């Protein structure tokens, strides 16, 4: 009857994820299908050269290009957008969105007298083991900027993802002051999210800026207003069921083609977006990303932070996403001269049967670092690489390396559990190393767990899932 017709007329909700990554910007539009499946309806990307990716106008132009190429029916059905950016990439803007200090990227470490002074201030005040105590932290960057040349009272710190989200609402930067006052008397809200704000010092357990952080700002003469005015849960349009904070305004709609009133929800970082793309949602579900190095992330009911092992936790709803990274990974195969063809050929005939008997005999046979030094699962800055000798036959050496890296992966999950995290139940895997089915089998046997390739590991897809999470 008429009721059925009415519900059929409502188009399925579409969300867009935009990922500002290290090599470019990607867009994915994802539709919520009836059976809770997620259907990718459009995907596109724009690459940039390394130096261009460090400029905020490149980010804006990239988003504009992608949204201009997006099919109109997809844009019209879009109810929400989420942006992921690189962690601890930040810039300083004024209240009209003019860039006052150019972006300092995720890997920028503060240095010189201002950088040293910033670190001295942080070390005196920040809790032991806190992630702000790294020279690449957002807080270190903020203090160094101010110590190099004082920031003005109207300056605001924004992360890459925060800046992009505000630009989508306002239609570019600098924001149009005229339209801002006529359309939204509150002006534009400079909001961040739990994930991006962690390295600025945000307390994700108590959901506030901690006293020690505000004391640091007061000590150096920075107004507290330099911090984001609101910190959204990733994927949420509002804090505590209040008003949606970021909606696409008239100028945003005419510049980017997004519907007016479309919500730009709390964003995330590129590595967490890639984790969310895997579909993990329950405690004990984990992703091992096996690229040139090995990064592991697992959902845990408990929060684990350990500076010695370089482990820290992001908040994910009411659970925690515990992450750590090893220096061991696929780089070693290049160092030992294995080509892709040789890796493939030797893997085909490799015996995966009695892996267990050679695994689990205490120390892994090899510890295949490229350079000395390891942080997790072994914290030893002087740990020396243990590699197969020249005389070792290539097939046996490769099998030994596969088994050893799998044992180090197992050790990493065991170490997380020792430090208080949930027990790992299932591993999905991404990165170049996940493409080798023989190695996958070896890893399953070494860890005695289900190990499967993540069907999706695209950060733009993870951002789109985040934007689909709640009805806007």
PDB file of N, CA and C in Angstrom, residues 333-334 337-351 394-395 398 402 432 435-439:
ATOM      1  N   UNK A 333      63.281  -8.132   2.868  1.00  0.00           N
ATOM      2  CA  UNK A 333      63.374  -8.955   1.651  1.00  0.00           C
ATOM      3  C   UNK A 333      64.157  -8.222   0.565  1.00  0.00           C
ATOM      4  N   UNK A 334      63.960  -6.908   0.481  1.00  0.00           N
ATOM      5  CA  UNK A 334      64.732  -6.109  -0.490  1.00  0.00           C
ATOM      6  C   UNK A 334      66.203  -6.108  -0.086  1.00  0.00           C
ATOM      7  N   UNK A 337      67.895  -9.013  -1.155  1.00  0.00           N
ATOM      8  CA  UNK A 337      67.909  -9.200  -2.609  1.00  0.00           C
ATOM      9  C   UNK A 337      66.812 -10.099  -3.174  1.00  0.00           C
ATOM     10  N   UNK A 338      65.738 -10.324  -2.409  1.00  0.00           N
ATOM     11  CA  UNK A 338      64.625 -11.122  -2.952  1.00  0.00           C
ATOM     12  C   UNK A 338      63.780 -10.234  -3.866  1.00  0.00           C
ATOM     13  N   UNK A 339      63.587 -10.644  -5.112  1.00  0.00           N
ATOM     14  CA  UNK A 339      62.689  -9.899  -6.002  1.00  0.00           C
ATOM     15  C   UNK A 339      61.266 -10.411  -5.779  1.00  0.00           C
ATOM     16  N   UNK A 340      60.265  -9.675  -6.288  1.00  0.00           N
ATOM     17  CA  UNK A 340      58.875 -10.126  -6.168  1.00  0.00           C
ATOM     18  C   UNK A 340      58.694 -11.509  -6.806  1.00  0.00           C
ATOM     19  N   UNK A 341      59.352 -11.697  -7.962  1.00  0.00           N
ATOM     20  CA  UNK A 341      59.234 -12.990  -8.678  1.00  0.00           C
ATOM     21  C   UNK A 341      59.798 -14.123  -7.819  1.00  0.00           C
ATOM     22  N   UNK A 342      60.987 -13.885  -7.226  1.00  0.00           N
ATOM     23  CA  UNK A 342      61.606 -14.939  -6.416  1.00  0.00           C
ATOM     24  C   UNK A 342      60.741 -15.247  -5.187  1.00  0.00           C
ATOM     25  N   UNK A 343      60.207 -14.206  -4.551  1.00  0.00           N
ATOM     26  CA  UNK A 343      59.340 -14.423  -3.385  1.00  0.00           C
ATOM     27  C   UNK A 343      58.142 -15.293  -3.767  1.00  0.00           C
ATOM     28  N   UNK A 344      57.565 -14.997  -4.938  1.00  0.00           N
ATOM     29  CA  UNK A 344      56.391 -15.744  -5.387  1.00  0.00           C
ATOM     30  C   UNK A 344      56.752 -17.193  -5.710  1.00  0.00           C
ATOM     31  N   UNK A 345      57.861 -17.383  -6.446  1.00  0.00           N
ATOM     32  CA  UNK A 345      58.280 -18.742  -6.824  1.00  0.00           C
ATOM     33  C   UNK A 345      58.603 -19.598  -5.611  1.00  0.00           C
ATOM     34  N   UNK A 346      59.401 -19.043  -4.698  1.00  0.00           N
ATOM     35  CA  UNK A 346      59.814 -19.830  -3.529  1.00  0.00           C
ATOM     36  C   UNK A 346      58.627 -20.113  -2.601  1.00  0.00           C
ATOM     37  N   UNK A 347      57.666 -19.208  -2.571  1.00  0.00           N
ATOM     38  CA  UNK A 347      56.493 -19.416  -1.702  1.00  0.00           C
ATOM     39  C   UNK A 347      55.638 -20.571  -2.197  1.00  0.00           C
ATOM     40  N   UNK A 348      55.564 -20.714  -3.545  1.00  0.00           N
ATOM     41  CA  UNK A 348      54.676 -21.734  -4.121  1.00  0.00           C
ATOM     42  C   UNK A 348      54.994 -23.125  -3.627  1.00  0.00           C
ATOM     43  N   UNK A 349      56.289 -23.457  -3.602  1.00  0.00           N
ATOM     44  CA  UNK A 349      56.634 -24.827  -3.214  1.00  0.00           C
ATOM     45  C   UNK A 349      56.927 -24.983  -1.742  1.00  0.00           C
ATOM     46  N   UNK A 350      56.698 -23.949  -0.961  1.00  0.00           N
ATOM     47  CA  UNK A 350      57.143 -23.973   0.438  1.00  0.00           C
ATOM     48  C   UNK A 350      56.282 -24.892   1.305  1.00  0.00           C
ATOM     49  N   UNK A 351      56.950 -25.650   2.173  1.00  0.00           N
ATOM     50  CA  UNK A 351      56.251 -26.549   3.084  1.00  0.00           C
ATOM     51  C   UNK A 351      55.678 -25.742   4.245  1.00  0.00           C
ATOM     52  N   UNK A 394      68.509 -20.208  -0.335  1.00  0.00           N
ATOM     53  CA  UNK A 394      67.455 -19.181  -0.419  1.00  0.00           C
ATOM     54  C   UNK A 394      66.074 -19.678   0.044  1.00  0.00           C
ATOM     55  N   UNK A 395      65.614 -20.882  -0.386  1.00  0.00           N
ATOM     56  CA  UNK A 395      64.272 -21.310   0.039  1.00  0.00           C
ATOM     57  C   UNK A 395      64.160 -21.466   1.559  1.00  0.00           C
ATOM     58  N   UNK A 398      64.202 -18.053   3.339  1.00  0.00           N
ATOM     59  CA  UNK A 398      62.941 -17.333   3.228  1.00  0.00           C
ATOM     60  C   UNK A 398      61.899 -17.935   4.169  1.00  0.00           C
ATOM     61  N   UNK A 402      59.904 -15.969   7.093  1.00  0.00           N
ATOM     62  CA  UNK A 402      58.435 -15.953   7.215  1.00  0.00           C
ATOM     63  C   UNK A 402      58.014 -16.399   8.617  1.00  0.00           C
ATOM     64  N   UNK A 432      51.479  -4.961   1.898  1.00  0.00           N
ATOM     65  CA  UNK A 432      52.081  -5.833   0.878  1.00  0.00           C
ATOM     66  C   UNK A 432      52.256  -7.270   1.328  1.00  0.00           C
ATOM     67  N   UNK A 435      49.538 -10.191   0.950  1.00  0.00           N
ATOM     68  CA  UNK A 435      49.128 -10.737  -0.352  1.00  0.00           C
ATOM     69  C   UNK A 435      49.674 -12.138  -0.613  1.00  0.00           C
ATOM     70  N   UNK A 436      50.565 -12.622   0.285  1.00  0.00           N
ATOM     71  CA  UNK A 436      51.207 -13.916   0.063  1.00  0.00           C
ATOM     72  C   UNK A 436      50.454 -15.018   0.813  1.00  0.00           C
ATOM     73  N   UNK A 437      49.727 -15.902   0.070  1.00  0.00           N
ATOM     74  CA  UNK A 437      48.892 -16.905   0.746  1.00  0.00           C
ATOM     75  C   UNK A 437      49.695 -17.909   1.578  1.00  0.00           C
ATOM     76  N   UNK A 438      50.910 -18.237   1.132  1.00  0.00           N
ATOM     77  CA  UNK A 438      51.755 -19.179   1.895  1.00  0.00           C
ATOM     78  C   UNK A 438      52.107 -18.582   3.258  1.00  0.00           C
ATOM     79  N   UNK A 439      52.505 -17.327   3.244  1.00  0.00           N
ATOM     80  CA  UNK A 439      52.872 -16.663   4.496  1.00  0.00           C
ATOM     81  C   UNK A 439      51.666 -16.546   5.417  1.00  0.00           C
TER      82      UNK A 439
END
